[in-house]
């Protein structure tokens, strides 16, 4: 570890200068020789580095999702050229070039952070051995050696001998208890970060060996941290614990606000977005517009969660637009359907189908309208003494389109007579 740290000695001076500047600020508050002043200086160094690495983190997210998208194609290449490793590598590189994906992009934050990590290790190692390093002079060195975090010196390690620890003004028990607690917290935060990535933010529709590798790393990384942690000074453990907590929080923010398509996190996100849009009738943020725009552009290629989102908007009388906005749909407007085509909105007025009538209703309906309708009008409009007797009524002409009760085989006010042939 000392040999590797010496390779990054060129960045030792900038790292030590940043720590000293933060120590000046915190020393004025907590005291220059306290563990809080030096410990918070290391924490602030981590925060500063991680803020500078945010663009690389965004590239890491994009690269990881692109790799997940390419997994089915990569699996086909591996099966097609399983006996020709050279051709398999060539086809893989061709696939990366065509898709614009770089597998190393997913490791950019770790690679970029490594020099600062080893430089800090080199600085704390110099403090433990009593050597001035970087911009840390003799007075700052003496102040750093006096600084303790919960009774453990910043430069102490789990495997240090009792004499080395006593020279730093601490006991072996205090150092080992503090280092074990910090190693456990460091491993647990790493495990939780990887676990929430695998269980919430992975496309469950894609089943590839890449998924199995990620699951394996979920258990390997915490073990690696536990093994190497016993060789880290307390100050380095503070650094690594802080960066793990930062990564965990950063990952939680991404999963909550920009989940991977097809993941459980996306289903929960779209459910929350549907409730908000149906209540307020609009999209709040630019990131939400970007997600809705991508969903609309997919058309028939939407996954189940995205189809539910579009259908939920349609049921609420809303329509997602191509620019990511949401508008209210009128009766004549067209909204996006589940399969990506356009259909009339659910709020359009449906045609009412007429009720089907029975044969007796069809036969008796016109008769009542023809017989009873005119008689009622005459009874109400004409005086009673002008009403003509029923016998004086002229018979209806055949083919007039209406049938009387007598013609339909029924008699007024009496039982029906049986049908029989009559002779004139």
PDB file of C-alpha atoms in Angstrom, residues 24-284:
ATOM      1  CA  UNK A  24      -7.829  26.628   9.437  1.00  0.00           C
ATOM      2  CA  UNK A  25     -11.587  27.182   9.255  1.00  0.00           C
ATOM      3  CA  UNK A  26     -12.633  24.349  11.571  1.00  0.00           C
ATOM      4  CA  UNK A  27      -9.723  24.995  13.943  1.00  0.00           C
ATOM      5  CA  UNK A  28     -11.078  28.469  14.643  1.00  0.00           C
ATOM      6  CA  UNK A  29     -14.388  26.869  15.670  1.00  0.00           C
ATOM      7  CA  UNK A  30     -13.431  23.640  17.493  1.00  0.00           C
ATOM      8  CA  UNK A  31      -9.765  24.266  18.295  1.00  0.00           C
ATOM      9  CA  UNK A  32      -6.725  23.507  16.105  1.00  0.00           C
ATOM     10  CA  UNK A  33      -5.640  20.343  17.952  1.00  0.00           C
ATOM     11  CA  UNK A  34      -9.044  18.656  18.179  1.00  0.00           C
ATOM     12  CA  UNK A  35     -10.144  15.623  16.236  1.00  0.00           C
ATOM     13  CA  UNK A  36     -13.220  17.507  15.036  1.00  0.00           C
ATOM     14  CA  UNK A  37     -11.083  20.078  13.237  1.00  0.00           C
ATOM     15  CA  UNK A  38      -8.954  17.483  11.429  1.00  0.00           C
ATOM     16  CA  UNK A  39     -11.787  14.988  10.939  1.00  0.00           C
ATOM     17  CA  UNK A  40     -14.132  17.563   9.402  1.00  0.00           C
ATOM     18  CA  UNK A  41     -11.265  18.726   7.177  1.00  0.00           C
ATOM     19  CA  UNK A  42     -11.057  15.207   5.720  1.00  0.00           C
ATOM     20  CA  UNK A  43     -14.846  15.044   5.327  1.00  0.00           C
ATOM     21  CA  UNK A  44     -14.839  18.402   3.538  1.00  0.00           C
ATOM     22  CA  UNK A  45     -12.088  17.154   1.247  1.00  0.00           C
ATOM     23  CA  UNK A  46     -14.311  14.225   0.258  1.00  0.00           C
ATOM     24  CA  UNK A  47     -17.307  16.484  -0.397  1.00  0.00           C
ATOM     25  CA  UNK A  48     -15.204  18.822  -2.534  1.00  0.00           C
ATOM     26  CA  UNK A  49     -13.826  15.948  -4.588  1.00  0.00           C
ATOM     27  CA  UNK A  50     -17.234  14.338  -5.085  1.00  0.00           C
ATOM     28  CA  UNK A  51     -18.805  17.620  -6.204  1.00  0.00           C
ATOM     29  CA  UNK A  52     -16.077  17.921  -8.832  1.00  0.00           C
ATOM     30  CA  UNK A  53     -16.787  14.328  -9.925  1.00  0.00           C
ATOM     31  CA  UNK A  54     -20.542  14.832 -10.494  1.00  0.00           C
ATOM     32  CA  UNK A  55     -20.132  15.125 -14.312  1.00  0.00           C
ATOM     33  CA  UNK A  56     -18.258  11.827 -14.296  1.00  0.00           C
ATOM     34  CA  UNK A  57     -21.009  10.306 -12.171  1.00  0.00           C
ATOM     35  CA  UNK A  58     -23.596  11.338 -14.777  1.00  0.00           C
ATOM     36  CA  UNK A  59     -21.477   9.678 -17.476  1.00  0.00           C
ATOM     37  CA  UNK A  60     -21.253   6.579 -15.295  1.00  0.00           C
ATOM     38  CA  UNK A  61     -25.058   6.356 -15.066  1.00  0.00           C
ATOM     39  CA  UNK A  62     -25.451   6.740 -18.834  1.00  0.00           C
ATOM     40  CA  UNK A  63     -22.738   4.168 -19.513  1.00  0.00           C
ATOM     41  CA  UNK A  64     -24.238   1.664 -17.076  1.00  0.00           C
ATOM     42  CA  UNK A  65     -27.691   1.964 -18.668  1.00  0.00           C
ATOM     43  CA  UNK A  66     -26.224   1.687 -22.146  1.00  0.00           C
ATOM     44  CA  UNK A  67     -24.410  -1.486 -21.089  1.00  0.00           C
ATOM     45  CA  UNK A  68     -27.662  -2.916 -19.737  1.00  0.00           C
ATOM     46  CA  UNK A  69     -29.358  -2.164 -23.060  1.00  0.00           C
ATOM     47  CA  UNK A  70     -26.582  -3.930 -24.987  1.00  0.00           C
ATOM     48  CA  UNK A  71     -26.622  -7.063 -22.848  1.00  0.00           C
ATOM     49  CA  UNK A  72     -28.942  -9.090 -25.187  1.00  0.00           C
ATOM     50  CA  UNK A  73     -26.743  -8.260 -28.205  1.00  0.00           C
ATOM     51  CA  UNK A  74     -23.594  -9.085 -26.252  1.00  0.00           C
ATOM     52  CA  UNK A  75     -25.050 -12.432 -25.248  1.00  0.00           C
ATOM     53  CA  UNK A  76     -25.814 -13.256 -28.894  1.00  0.00           C
ATOM     54  CA  UNK A  77     -22.222 -12.435 -29.891  1.00  0.00           C
ATOM     55  CA  UNK A  78     -20.850 -14.609 -27.096  1.00  0.00           C
ATOM     56  CA  UNK A  79     -22.992 -17.564 -28.165  1.00  0.00           C
ATOM     57  CA  UNK A  80     -22.245 -17.091 -31.873  1.00  0.00           C
ATOM     58  CA  UNK A  81     -18.453 -16.867 -31.467  1.00  0.00           C
ATOM     59  CA  UNK A  82     -17.957 -18.890 -28.300  1.00  0.00           C
ATOM     60  CA  UNK A  83     -15.156 -20.892 -29.957  1.00  0.00           C
ATOM     61  CA  UNK A  84     -13.396 -17.863 -31.455  1.00  0.00           C
ATOM     62  CA  UNK A  85     -12.321 -15.458 -28.718  1.00  0.00           C
ATOM     63  CA  UNK A  86     -10.565 -13.068 -31.099  1.00  0.00           C
ATOM     64  CA  UNK A  87     -13.618 -12.705 -33.339  1.00  0.00           C
ATOM     65  CA  UNK A  88     -15.775 -12.324 -30.236  1.00  0.00           C
ATOM     66  CA  UNK A  89     -13.605  -9.421 -29.002  1.00  0.00           C
ATOM     67  CA  UNK A  90     -13.708  -7.773 -32.429  1.00  0.00           C
ATOM     68  CA  UNK A  91     -17.504  -7.983 -32.593  1.00  0.00           C
ATOM     69  CA  UNK A  92     -17.776  -6.609 -29.060  1.00  0.00           C
ATOM     70  CA  UNK A  93     -15.599  -3.621 -29.923  1.00  0.00           C
ATOM     71  CA  UNK A  94     -17.648  -3.075 -33.086  1.00  0.00           C
ATOM     72  CA  UNK A  95     -20.858  -3.129 -31.027  1.00  0.00           C
ATOM     73  CA  UNK A  96     -19.421  -0.593 -28.547  1.00  0.00           C
ATOM     74  CA  UNK A  97     -18.322   1.667 -31.399  1.00  0.00           C
ATOM     75  CA  UNK A  98     -21.687   1.551 -33.182  1.00  0.00           C
ATOM     76  CA  UNK A  99     -23.639   2.286 -29.983  1.00  0.00           C
ATOM     77  CA  UNK A 100     -21.163   4.900 -28.726  1.00  0.00           C
ATOM     78  CA  UNK A 101     -20.697   3.026 -25.423  1.00  0.00           C
ATOM     79  CA  UNK A 102     -17.470   2.775 -23.449  1.00  0.00           C
ATOM     80  CA  UNK A 103     -17.352   0.012 -20.796  1.00  0.00           C
ATOM     81  CA  UNK A 104     -14.746   1.964 -18.824  1.00  0.00           C
ATOM     82  CA  UNK A 105     -17.137   4.892 -18.389  1.00  0.00           C
ATOM     83  CA  UNK A 106     -18.884   3.047 -15.558  1.00  0.00           C
ATOM     84  CA  UNK A 107     -15.583   3.073 -13.619  1.00  0.00           C
ATOM     85  CA  UNK A 108     -14.711   6.733 -14.197  1.00  0.00           C
ATOM     86  CA  UNK A 109     -15.636   8.060 -10.709  1.00  0.00           C
ATOM     87  CA  UNK A 110     -13.607   5.350  -8.973  1.00  0.00           C
ATOM     88  CA  UNK A 111     -10.605   5.819 -11.276  1.00  0.00           C
ATOM     89  CA  UNK A 112     -10.716   9.605 -10.907  1.00  0.00           C
ATOM     90  CA  UNK A 113     -11.008   9.382  -7.118  1.00  0.00           C
ATOM     91  CA  UNK A 114      -8.172   6.885  -6.650  1.00  0.00           C
ATOM     92  CA  UNK A 115      -5.287   9.441  -6.818  1.00  0.00           C
ATOM     93  CA  UNK A 116      -6.860  11.550  -4.047  1.00  0.00           C
ATOM     94  CA  UNK A 117      -7.425   8.453  -1.929  1.00  0.00           C
ATOM     95  CA  UNK A 118      -3.817   7.291  -2.154  1.00  0.00           C
ATOM     96  CA  UNK A 119      -2.515  10.854  -1.710  1.00  0.00           C
ATOM     97  CA  UNK A 120      -4.485  11.173   1.541  1.00  0.00           C
ATOM     98  CA  UNK A 121      -3.137   7.786   2.639  1.00  0.00           C
ATOM     99  CA  UNK A 122       0.383   9.061   1.926  1.00  0.00           C
ATOM    100  CA  UNK A 123      -0.244  12.240   3.991  1.00  0.00           C
ATOM    101  CA  UNK A 124      -1.640  10.342   6.987  1.00  0.00           C
ATOM    102  CA  UNK A 125       1.187   7.821   6.801  1.00  0.00           C
ATOM    103  CA  UNK A 126       3.659  10.698   7.029  1.00  0.00           C
ATOM    104  CA  UNK A 127       1.811  12.055  10.062  1.00  0.00           C
ATOM    105  CA  UNK A 128       1.961   8.623  11.749  1.00  0.00           C
ATOM    106  CA  UNK A 129       5.720   8.336  11.131  1.00  0.00           C
ATOM    107  CA  UNK A 130       6.317  11.947  12.256  1.00  0.00           C
ATOM    108  CA  UNK A 131       7.463  13.284   8.870  1.00  0.00           C
ATOM    109  CA  UNK A 132       6.429  16.595   7.348  1.00  0.00           C
ATOM    110  CA  UNK A 133       4.754  16.109   3.993  1.00  0.00           C
ATOM    111  CA  UNK A 134       3.335  18.493   1.428  1.00  0.00           C
ATOM    112  CA  UNK A 135       2.431  21.811   3.063  1.00  0.00           C
ATOM    113  CA  UNK A 136       2.097  20.211   6.501  1.00  0.00           C
ATOM    114  CA  UNK A 137       4.965  21.700   8.508  1.00  0.00           C
ATOM    115  CA  UNK A 138       6.232  20.735  11.966  1.00  0.00           C
ATOM    116  CA  UNK A 139       3.589  22.657  13.914  1.00  0.00           C
ATOM    117  CA  UNK A 140       0.733  21.232  11.848  1.00  0.00           C
ATOM    118  CA  UNK A 141       2.281  17.767  12.156  1.00  0.00           C
ATOM    119  CA  UNK A 142       2.306  18.009  15.939  1.00  0.00           C
ATOM    120  CA  UNK A 143      -1.308  19.241  15.927  1.00  0.00           C
ATOM    121  CA  UNK A 144      -2.423  16.355  13.678  1.00  0.00           C
ATOM    122  CA  UNK A 145      -0.698  13.777  15.896  1.00  0.00           C
ATOM    123  CA  UNK A 146      -2.631  15.083  18.915  1.00  0.00           C
ATOM    124  CA  UNK A 147      -6.003  14.896  17.111  1.00  0.00           C
ATOM    125  CA  UNK A 148      -8.195  11.954  18.197  1.00  0.00           C
ATOM    126  CA  UNK A 149     -11.552  10.702  16.893  1.00  0.00           C
ATOM    127  CA  UNK A 150     -13.436   9.020  19.769  1.00  0.00           C
ATOM    128  CA  UNK A 151     -10.091   8.279  21.403  1.00  0.00           C
ATOM    129  CA  UNK A 152      -8.333   6.986  18.281  1.00  0.00           C
ATOM    130  CA  UNK A 153      -5.564   9.029  16.576  1.00  0.00           C
ATOM    131  CA  UNK A 154      -6.122   9.903  12.897  1.00  0.00           C
ATOM    132  CA  UNK A 155      -2.877   8.173  11.903  1.00  0.00           C
ATOM    133  CA  UNK A 156      -3.443   4.950  13.900  1.00  0.00           C
ATOM    134  CA  UNK A 157      -4.250   1.590  12.246  1.00  0.00           C
ATOM    135  CA  UNK A 158      -5.939  -1.562  13.495  1.00  0.00           C
ATOM    136  CA  UNK A 159      -2.736  -3.618  13.079  1.00  0.00           C
ATOM    137  CA  UNK A 160      -0.420  -1.099  14.773  1.00  0.00           C
ATOM    138  CA  UNK A 161       1.543  -2.336  17.722  1.00  0.00           C
ATOM    139  CA  UNK A 162       0.887  -1.160  21.251  1.00  0.00           C
ATOM    140  CA  UNK A 163       4.093   0.886  21.313  1.00  0.00           C
ATOM    141  CA  UNK A 164       3.181   2.746  18.117  1.00  0.00           C
ATOM    142  CA  UNK A 165      -0.292   3.539  19.415  1.00  0.00           C
ATOM    143  CA  UNK A 166       1.041   4.649  22.800  1.00  0.00           C
ATOM    144  CA  UNK A 167       3.442   6.999  21.021  1.00  0.00           C
ATOM    145  CA  UNK A 168       0.368   8.658  19.493  1.00  0.00           C
ATOM    146  CA  UNK A 169      -1.200   9.033  22.939  1.00  0.00           C
ATOM    147  CA  UNK A 170      -3.924   6.370  22.735  1.00  0.00           C
ATOM    148  CA  UNK A 171      -4.704   2.808  23.853  1.00  0.00           C
ATOM    149  CA  UNK A 172      -4.909  -0.298  21.677  1.00  0.00           C
ATOM    150  CA  UNK A 173      -8.498  -0.990  22.760  1.00  0.00           C
ATOM    151  CA  UNK A 174      -9.742   2.429  21.739  1.00  0.00           C
ATOM    152  CA  UNK A 175      -8.056   2.227  18.339  1.00  0.00           C
ATOM    153  CA  UNK A 176      -9.352  -1.241  17.533  1.00  0.00           C
ATOM    154  CA  UNK A 177     -12.898  -0.548  18.668  1.00  0.00           C
ATOM    155  CA  UNK A 178     -13.079   2.636  16.588  1.00  0.00           C
ATOM    156  CA  UNK A 179     -11.522   1.023  13.510  1.00  0.00           C
ATOM    157  CA  UNK A 180     -13.781  -2.055  13.684  1.00  0.00           C
ATOM    158  CA  UNK A 181     -16.915   0.077  13.988  1.00  0.00           C
ATOM    159  CA  UNK A 182     -15.834   2.244  11.061  1.00  0.00           C
ATOM    160  CA  UNK A 183     -14.930  -0.784   8.908  1.00  0.00           C
ATOM    161  CA  UNK A 184     -18.343  -2.352   9.596  1.00  0.00           C
ATOM    162  CA  UNK A 185     -20.117   0.903   8.724  1.00  0.00           C
ATOM    163  CA  UNK A 186     -17.999   1.262   5.583  1.00  0.00           C
ATOM    164  CA  UNK A 187     -18.792  -2.287   4.410  1.00  0.00           C
ATOM    165  CA  UNK A 188     -22.494  -1.980   5.278  1.00  0.00           C
ATOM    166  CA  UNK A 189     -22.864   1.276   3.336  1.00  0.00           C
ATOM    167  CA  UNK A 190     -21.136  -0.286   0.324  1.00  0.00           C
ATOM    168  CA  UNK A 191     -23.410  -3.347   0.498  1.00  0.00           C
ATOM    169  CA  UNK A 192     -26.575  -1.251   0.799  1.00  0.00           C
ATOM    170  CA  UNK A 193     -25.555   0.975  -2.121  1.00  0.00           C
ATOM    171  CA  UNK A 194     -24.994  -2.019  -4.398  1.00  0.00           C
ATOM    172  CA  UNK A 195     -28.116  -3.792  -3.146  1.00  0.00           C
ATOM    173  CA  UNK A 196     -30.482  -0.894  -3.820  1.00  0.00           C
ATOM    174  CA  UNK A 197     -28.953  -0.625  -7.280  1.00  0.00           C
ATOM    175  CA  UNK A 198     -29.645  -4.312  -8.009  1.00  0.00           C
ATOM    176  CA  UNK A 199     -33.088  -4.588  -6.440  1.00  0.00           C
ATOM    177  CA  UNK A 200     -34.621  -1.260  -7.480  1.00  0.00           C
ATOM    178  CA  UNK A 201     -32.756   0.292 -10.400  1.00  0.00           C
ATOM    179  CA  UNK A 202     -32.052  -2.606 -12.775  1.00  0.00           C
ATOM    180  CA  UNK A 203     -34.139  -3.485 -15.817  1.00  0.00           C
ATOM    181  CA  UNK A 204     -35.844  -6.701 -14.716  1.00  0.00           C
ATOM    182  CA  UNK A 205     -36.831  -7.568 -18.312  1.00  0.00           C
ATOM    183  CA  UNK A 206     -33.184  -8.231 -19.241  1.00  0.00           C
ATOM    184  CA  UNK A 207     -31.700 -11.452 -17.834  1.00  0.00           C
ATOM    185  CA  UNK A 208     -28.003 -11.685 -18.709  1.00  0.00           C
ATOM    186  CA  UNK A 209     -24.722 -12.816 -17.121  1.00  0.00           C
ATOM    187  CA  UNK A 210     -24.047  -9.132 -16.373  1.00  0.00           C
ATOM    188  CA  UNK A 211     -26.799  -9.291 -13.764  1.00  0.00           C
ATOM    189  CA  UNK A 212     -25.174 -12.266 -12.066  1.00  0.00           C
ATOM    190  CA  UNK A 213     -21.821 -10.479 -12.009  1.00  0.00           C
ATOM    191  CA  UNK A 214     -23.375  -7.444 -10.346  1.00  0.00           C
ATOM    192  CA  UNK A 215     -24.998  -9.638  -7.708  1.00  0.00           C
ATOM    193  CA  UNK A 216     -21.658 -11.269  -7.021  1.00  0.00           C
ATOM    194  CA  UNK A 217     -19.954  -7.879  -6.647  1.00  0.00           C
ATOM    195  CA  UNK A 218     -22.638  -6.897  -4.159  1.00  0.00           C
ATOM    196  CA  UNK A 219     -21.116  -9.420  -1.721  1.00  0.00           C
ATOM    197  CA  UNK A 220     -17.462  -9.222  -2.842  1.00  0.00           C
ATOM    198  CA  UNK A 221     -16.957  -5.466  -2.374  1.00  0.00           C
ATOM    199  CA  UNK A 222     -17.945  -5.349   1.318  1.00  0.00           C
ATOM    200  CA  UNK A 223     -15.596  -8.249   2.046  1.00  0.00           C
ATOM    201  CA  UNK A 224     -12.770  -6.453   0.234  1.00  0.00           C
ATOM    202  CA  UNK A 225     -13.383  -3.312   2.271  1.00  0.00           C
ATOM    203  CA  UNK A 226     -13.332  -5.317   5.492  1.00  0.00           C
ATOM    204  CA  UNK A 227     -10.042  -7.028   4.568  1.00  0.00           C
ATOM    205  CA  UNK A 228      -8.217  -3.915   3.405  1.00  0.00           C
ATOM    206  CA  UNK A 229      -9.770  -1.710   6.090  1.00  0.00           C
ATOM    207  CA  UNK A 230      -7.555  -3.128   8.825  1.00  0.00           C
ATOM    208  CA  UNK A 231      -4.548  -1.640   7.002  1.00  0.00           C
ATOM    209  CA  UNK A 232      -6.066   1.855   6.659  1.00  0.00           C
ATOM    210  CA  UNK A 233      -5.375   4.678   9.147  1.00  0.00           C
ATOM    211  CA  UNK A 234      -8.386   6.096  10.959  1.00  0.00           C
ATOM    212  CA  UNK A 235      -8.245   9.229   8.792  1.00  0.00           C
ATOM    213  CA  UNK A 236      -8.469   7.120   5.598  1.00  0.00           C
ATOM    214  CA  UNK A 237     -11.397   5.182   7.088  1.00  0.00           C
ATOM    215  CA  UNK A 238     -13.128   8.528   7.672  1.00  0.00           C
ATOM    216  CA  UNK A 239     -12.434   9.427   4.040  1.00  0.00           C
ATOM    217  CA  UNK A 240     -13.763   6.124   2.656  1.00  0.00           C
ATOM    218  CA  UNK A 241     -16.799   6.014   4.954  1.00  0.00           C
ATOM    219  CA  UNK A 242     -17.710   9.565   3.915  1.00  0.00           C
ATOM    220  CA  UNK A 243     -17.394   8.771   0.211  1.00  0.00           C
ATOM    221  CA  UNK A 244     -19.520   5.614   0.642  1.00  0.00           C
ATOM    222  CA  UNK A 245     -22.255   7.583   2.398  1.00  0.00           C
ATOM    223  CA  UNK A 246     -22.098  10.226  -0.339  1.00  0.00           C
ATOM    224  CA  UNK A 247     -22.396   7.530  -3.029  1.00  0.00           C
ATOM    225  CA  UNK A 248     -25.328   5.945  -1.221  1.00  0.00           C
ATOM    226  CA  UNK A 249     -27.184   9.267  -0.998  1.00  0.00           C
ATOM    227  CA  UNK A 250     -26.363  10.125  -4.594  1.00  0.00           C
ATOM    228  CA  UNK A 251     -27.615   6.729  -5.722  1.00  0.00           C
ATOM    229  CA  UNK A 252     -30.848   7.122  -3.757  1.00  0.00           C
ATOM    230  CA  UNK A 253     -31.458  10.508  -5.391  1.00  0.00           C
ATOM    231  CA  UNK A 254     -30.929   9.083  -8.886  1.00  0.00           C
ATOM    232  CA  UNK A 255     -33.164   6.074  -8.228  1.00  0.00           C
ATOM    233  CA  UNK A 256     -35.915   8.325  -6.872  1.00  0.00           C
ATOM    234  CA  UNK A 257     -35.819  10.962  -9.627  1.00  0.00           C
ATOM    235  CA  UNK A 258     -34.328   9.296 -12.705  1.00  0.00           C
ATOM    236  CA  UNK A 259     -34.807   5.527 -12.480  1.00  0.00           C
ATOM    237  CA  UNK A 260     -33.720   2.966 -15.062  1.00  0.00           C
ATOM    238  CA  UNK A 261     -36.477   2.098 -17.605  1.00  0.00           C
ATOM    239  CA  UNK A 262     -38.093  -1.235 -16.828  1.00  0.00           C
ATOM    240  CA  UNK A 263     -37.013  -1.251 -13.171  1.00  0.00           C
ATOM    241  CA  UNK A 264     -39.114  -1.338 -10.017  1.00  0.00           C
ATOM    242  CA  UNK A 265     -37.971   2.193  -9.262  1.00  0.00           C
ATOM    243  CA  UNK A 266     -39.445   3.381 -12.575  1.00  0.00           C
ATOM    244  CA  UNK A 267     -42.802   1.786 -11.778  1.00  0.00           C
ATOM    245  CA  UNK A 268     -42.914   3.596  -8.419  1.00  0.00           C
ATOM    246  CA  UNK A 269     -41.757   6.869  -9.997  1.00  0.00           C
ATOM    247  CA  UNK A 270     -44.400   6.789 -12.760  1.00  0.00           C
ATOM    248  CA  UNK A 271     -47.077   5.960 -10.187  1.00  0.00           C
ATOM    249  CA  UNK A 272     -46.123   9.069  -8.188  1.00  0.00           C
ATOM    250  CA  UNK A 273     -45.957  11.146 -11.357  1.00  0.00           C
ATOM    251  CA  UNK A 274     -49.414   9.964 -12.450  1.00  0.00           C
ATOM    252  CA  UNK A 275     -50.944  11.037  -9.127  1.00  0.00           C
ATOM    253  CA  UNK A 276     -49.330  14.461  -9.317  1.00  0.00           C
ATOM    254  CA  UNK A 277     -50.272  15.101 -12.957  1.00  0.00           C
ATOM    255  CA  UNK A 278     -53.883  14.000 -12.472  1.00  0.00           C
ATOM    256  CA  UNK A 279     -54.185  16.342  -9.465  1.00  0.00           C
ATOM    257  CA  UNK A 280     -52.466  19.411 -10.942  1.00  0.00           C
ATOM    258  CA  UNK A 281     -52.856  18.802 -14.670  1.00  0.00           C
ATOM    259  CA  UNK A 282     -49.236  19.686 -15.517  1.00  0.00           C
ATOM    260  CA  UNK A 283     -45.611  18.589 -15.289  1.00  0.00           C
ATOM    261  CA  UNK A 284     -43.495  20.225 -12.579  1.00  0.00           C
TER     262      UNK A 284
END
